[in-house]
mmCIF file of C-alpha atoms in Angstrom:
data_model
loop_
_atom_site.group_PDB
_atom_site.id
_atom_site.type_symbol
_atom_site.label_atom_id
_atom_site.label_comp_id
_atom_site.label_asym_id
_atom_site.label_seq_id
_atom_site.Cartn_x
_atom_site.Cartn_y
_atom_site.Cartn_z
ATOM 1 C CA MET A 1257 45.638 15.039 -3.111
ATOM 2 C CA GLU A 1258 45.044 11.830 -1.137
ATOM 3 C CA ASP A 1259 43.075 13.757 1.523
ATOM 4 C CA ARG A 1260 40.748 15.119 -1.170
ATOM 5 C CA THR A 1261 40.121 11.618 -2.517
ATOM 6 C CA ILE A 1262 39.284 10.309 0.952
ATOM 7 C CA ALA A 1263 37.030 13.312 1.638
ATOM 8 C CA ARG A 1264 35.265 12.823 -1.714
ATOM 9 C CA ARG A 1265 34.704 9.110 -0.976
ATOM 10 C CA ASN A 1266 33.319 9.927 2.466
ATOM 11 C CA PHE A 1267 31.015 12.557 0.957
ATOM 12 C CA ILE A 1268 29.730 10.128 -1.688
ATOM 13 C CA ARG A 1269 29.251 7.400 0.927
ATOM 14 C CA THR A 1270 27.295 9.814 3.159
ATOM 15 C CA CYS A 1271 25.086 10.919 0.241
ATOM 16 C CA CYS A 1272 24.382 7.306 -0.762
ATOM 17 C CA ASN A 1273 23.486 6.374 2.810
ATOM 18 C CA ALA A 1274 21.121 9.350 2.994
ATOM 19 C CA ALA A 1275 19.556 8.463 -0.370
ATOM 20 C CA VAL A 1276 18.782 4.979 0.902
ATOM 21 C CA GLY A 1277 18.029 5.898 4.525
ATOM 22 C CA VAL A 1278 15.500 8.684 4.031
ATOM 23 C CA PRO A 1279 12.983 6.626 1.971
ATOM 24 C CA LEU A 1280 13.509 3.657 4.282
ATOM 25 C CA ALA A 1281 12.800 5.802 7.344
ATOM 26 C CA ALA A 1282 9.659 7.209 5.697
ATOM 27 C CA THR A 1283 8.418 3.686 4.998
ATOM 28 C CA VAL A 1284 9.104 2.546 8.547
ATOM 29 C CA LEU A 1285 7.477 5.620 10.074
ATOM 30 C CA SER A 1286 4.389 5.374 7.880
ATOM 31 C CA SER A 1287 3.948 1.769 8.975
ATOM 32 C CA CYS A 1288 4.188 2.662 12.671
ATOM 33 C CA SER A 1289 0.468 3.304 12.771
ATOM 34 C CA GLY A 1290 0.030 -0.414 12.167
ATOM 35 C CA THR A 1291 -1.357 -2.286 9.257
ATOM 36 C CA HIS A 1292 -4.802 -3.693 9.896
ATOM 37 C CA PHE A 1293 -5.816 -6.943 8.231
ATOM 38 C CA ALA A 1294 -9.592 -6.871 7.958
ATOM 39 C CA THR A 1295 -11.918 -9.817 8.123
ATOM 40 C CA ALA A 1296 -13.859 -10.279 4.924
ATOM 41 C CA THR A 1297 -16.340 -12.759 3.528
ATOM 42 C CA ILE A 1298 -16.856 -13.792 -0.069
ATOM 43 C CA GLU A 1299 -20.426 -13.775 -1.345
ATOM 44 C CA GLN A 1300 -21.366 -14.408 -4.976
ATOM 45 C CA GLY A 1301 -17.997 -13.316 -6.346
ATOM 46 C CA ARG A 1302 -17.831 -10.209 -4.174
ATOM 47 C CA MET A 1303 -15.736 -9.582 -1.097
ATOM 48 C CA ARG A 1304 -17.598 -7.953 1.796
ATOM 49 C CA VAL A 1305 -15.676 -5.777 4.274
ATOM 50 C CA ALA A 1306 -17.520 -4.137 7.163
ATOM 51 C CA LEU A 1307 -17.183 -0.348 7.329
ATOM 52 C CA SER A 1308 -16.407 -0.802 11.029
ATOM 53 C CA GLU A 1309 -13.021 -2.255 9.941
ATOM 54 C CA PHE A 1310 -12.082 1.313 8.983
ATOM 55 C CA SER A 1311 -12.474 2.563 12.569
ATOM 56 C CA GLU A 1312 -10.362 1.967 15.635
ATOM 57 C CA GLN A 1313 -10.533 3.073 19.231
ATOM 58 C CA LYS A 1314 -7.374 4.853 20.326
ATOM 59 C CA GLU A 1315 -6.935 6.709 23.584
ATOM 60 C CA GLY A 1316 -10.691 6.821 24.135
ATOM 61 C CA ALA A 1317 -11.429 8.306 20.721
ATOM 62 C CA ASN A 1318 -12.619 6.801 17.455
ATOM 63 C CA HIS A 1319 -10.076 7.166 14.614
ATOM 64 C CA LYS A 1320 -10.597 6.426 10.938
ATOM 65 C CA ARG A 1321 -8.207 4.089 9.186
ATOM 66 C CA GLN A 1322 -7.294 5.173 5.657
ATOM 67 C CA PHE A 1323 -6.920 1.602 4.446
ATOM 68 C CA VAL A 1324 -7.239 -2.027 5.423
ATOM 69 C CA LEU A 1325 -5.648 -5.099 3.890
ATOM 70 C CA VAL A 1326 -7.584 -8.248 3.116
ATOM 71 C CA GLN A 1327 -5.872 -11.573 2.499
ATOM 72 C CA THR A 1328 -7.944 -14.103 0.587
ATOM 73 C CA GLU A 1329 -7.253 -17.741 -0.179
ATOM 74 C CA ALA A 1330 -7.589 -16.949 -3.870
ATOM 75 C CA SER A 1331 -4.471 -14.763 -3.956
ATOM 76 C CA GLU A 1332 -0.899 -14.886 -2.729
ATOM 77 C CA PHE A 1333 -1.020 -11.117 -2.210
ATOM 78 C CA PRO A 1334 -3.398 -9.001 -0.110
ATOM 79 C CA ILE A 1335 -5.923 -6.556 -1.505
ATOM 80 C CA CYS A 1336 -5.730 -3.010 -0.173
ATOM 81 C CA VAL A 1337 -9.112 -1.366 0.314
ATOM 82 C CA HIS A 1338 -8.466 2.365 0.628
ATOM 83 C CA ARG A 1339 -10.816 5.092 1.837
ATOM 84 C CA GLN A 1340 -10.826 7.803 -0.855
ATOM 85 C CA GLY A 1341 -13.436 9.982 0.829
ATOM 86 C CA GLU A 1342 -16.709 9.661 2.651
ATOM 87 C CA GLY A 1343 -18.416 6.629 1.139
ATOM 88 C CA GLN A 1344 -15.782 6.234 -1.596
ATOM 89 C CA PHE A 1345 -13.250 3.409 -1.692
ATOM 90 C CA SER A 1346 -10.740 1.900 -4.085
ATOM 91 C CA ALA A 1347 -9.276 -1.608 -4.069
ATOM 92 C CA ALA A 1348 -6.030 -2.873 -5.586
ATOM 93 C CA LEU A 1349 -4.072 -6.099 -5.518
ATOM 94 C CA LEU A 1350 -0.708 -5.442 -3.844
ATOM 95 C CA SER A 1351 1.321 -7.323 -6.459
ATOM 96 C CA CYS A 1352 3.837 -5.332 -8.501
ATOM 97 C CA THR A 1353 3.285 -5.774 -12.219
ATOM 98 C CA HIS A 1354 7.020 -5.576 -12.870
ATOM 99 C CA ASN A 1355 8.426 -8.431 -10.832
ATOM 100 C CA VAL A 1356 5.626 -9.905 -8.697
ATOM 101 C CA CYS A 1357 6.767 -8.426 -5.363
ATOM 102 C CA GLU A 1358 4.349 -7.462 -2.592
ATOM 103 C CA LEU A 1359 3.813 -3.706 -2.503
ATOM 104 C CA ASN A 1360 4.021 -1.502 0.583
ATOM 105 C CA VAL A 1361 1.402 1.135 1.359
ATOM 106 C CA THR A 1362 3.258 4.398 1.968
ATOM 107 C CA GLY A 1363 0.891 7.311 2.348
ATOM 108 C CA PRO A 1364 -0.462 8.261 -1.066
ATOM 109 C CA LEU A 1365 1.410 5.538 -2.977
ATOM 110 C CA PHE A 1366 1.967 1.815 -3.283
ATOM 111 C CA VAL A 1367 5.739 1.238 -3.469
ATOM 112 C CA CYS A 1368 7.570 -1.868 -4.612
ATOM 113 C CA PRO A 1369 10.452 -2.712 -2.257
ATOM 114 C CA CYS A 1370 12.146 -4.857 -4.928
ATOM 115 C CA HIS A 1371 12.843 -2.313 -7.687
ATOM 116 C CA GLY A 1372 11.169 0.942 -6.621
ATOM 117 C CA SER A 1373 8.096 1.040 -8.850
ATOM 118 C CA GLU A 1374 5.399 3.371 -7.539
ATOM 119 C CA PHE A 1375 1.644 3.326 -8.107
ATOM 120 C CA THR A 1376 -1.218 5.636 -7.180
ATOM 121 C CA LEU A 1377 -3.900 4.344 -4.831
ATOM 122 C CA ASP A 1378 -6.042 3.844 -7.960
ATOM 123 C CA GLY A 1379 -3.367 1.492 -9.327
ATOM 124 C CA ALA A 1380 -1.787 3.708 -12.013
ATOM 125 C CA VAL A 1381 1.959 3.509 -12.574
ATOM 126 C CA VAL A 1382 3.739 6.673 -11.393
ATOM 127 C CA LYS A 1383 7.335 5.456 -11.590
ATOM 128 C CA GLY A 1384 8.903 2.429 -13.271
ATOM 129 C CA PRO A 1385 10.363 0.033 -13.988
ATOM 130 C CA ALA A 1386 6.762 -1.288 -13.915
ATOM 131 C CA GLU A 1387 4.878 -0.403 -17.088
ATOM 132 C CA GLU A 1388 1.460 -1.933 -16.355
ATOM 133 C CA ASN A 1389 -1.094 -0.628 -13.880
ATOM 134 C CA LEU A 1390 -2.092 -2.738 -10.882
ATOM 135 C CA THR A 1391 -5.040 -5.094 -10.867
ATOM 136 C CA THR A 1392 -7.896 -3.075 -9.383
ATOM 137 C CA PHE A 1393 -11.430 -3.946 -8.383
ATOM 138 C CA LYS A 1394 -14.708 -2.060 -8.563
ATOM 139 C CA THR A 1395 -16.062 -1.098 -5.137
ATOM 140 C CA THR A 1396 -19.524 -0.170 -3.910
ATOM 141 C CA VAL A 1397 -20.825 0.756 -0.470
ATOM 142 C CA ASP A 1398 -24.156 -0.192 1.094
ATOM 143 C CA ASP A 1399 -25.682 -1.499 4.330
ATOM 144 C CA GLY A 1400 -22.520 -0.869 6.350
ATOM 145 C CA PHE A 1401 -20.187 -2.745 4.011
ATOM 146 C CA VAL A 1402 -17.653 -2.096 1.275
ATOM 147 C CA TRP A 1403 -18.214 -4.590 -1.528
ATOM 148 C CA VAL A 1404 -15.221 -5.465 -3.731
ATOM 149 C CA GLU A 1405 -16.048 -7.095 -7.065
ATOM 150 C CA GLN A 1406 -13.674 -9.985 -7.691
ATOM 151 C CA ARG A 1407 -14.791 -10.999 -11.177
#
């Protein structure tokens, strides 16, 4: 009977390690491509990010970045400007509405490392404990820039 108890404990320990390790590995691997902090300027209450910030040269080829982060003096947390499609962008403040933790960008979601809340790239809550959507900003594109309304 003691061998069964030990085997059961080892099985539970292995399952718990896998439950924690798999999401952690996915987060680490998704961040391997590197997070790019873009340079932005503030003009008349709008943040201006050059479209060229969404491109990078890699191995002699031009690659599109799906998102860039912008840190402003006005906020403790960065704003993620995400490419939704050709000429379409969304912007969200990376501050969890549950417990004010900085969110991670993991593929198609923003994930809170503190308590596991998940949000869509448009800022909607997918999984709690957060109950409120993220602060988002209207975006427009013209003259080679993404404009993020900050009012």
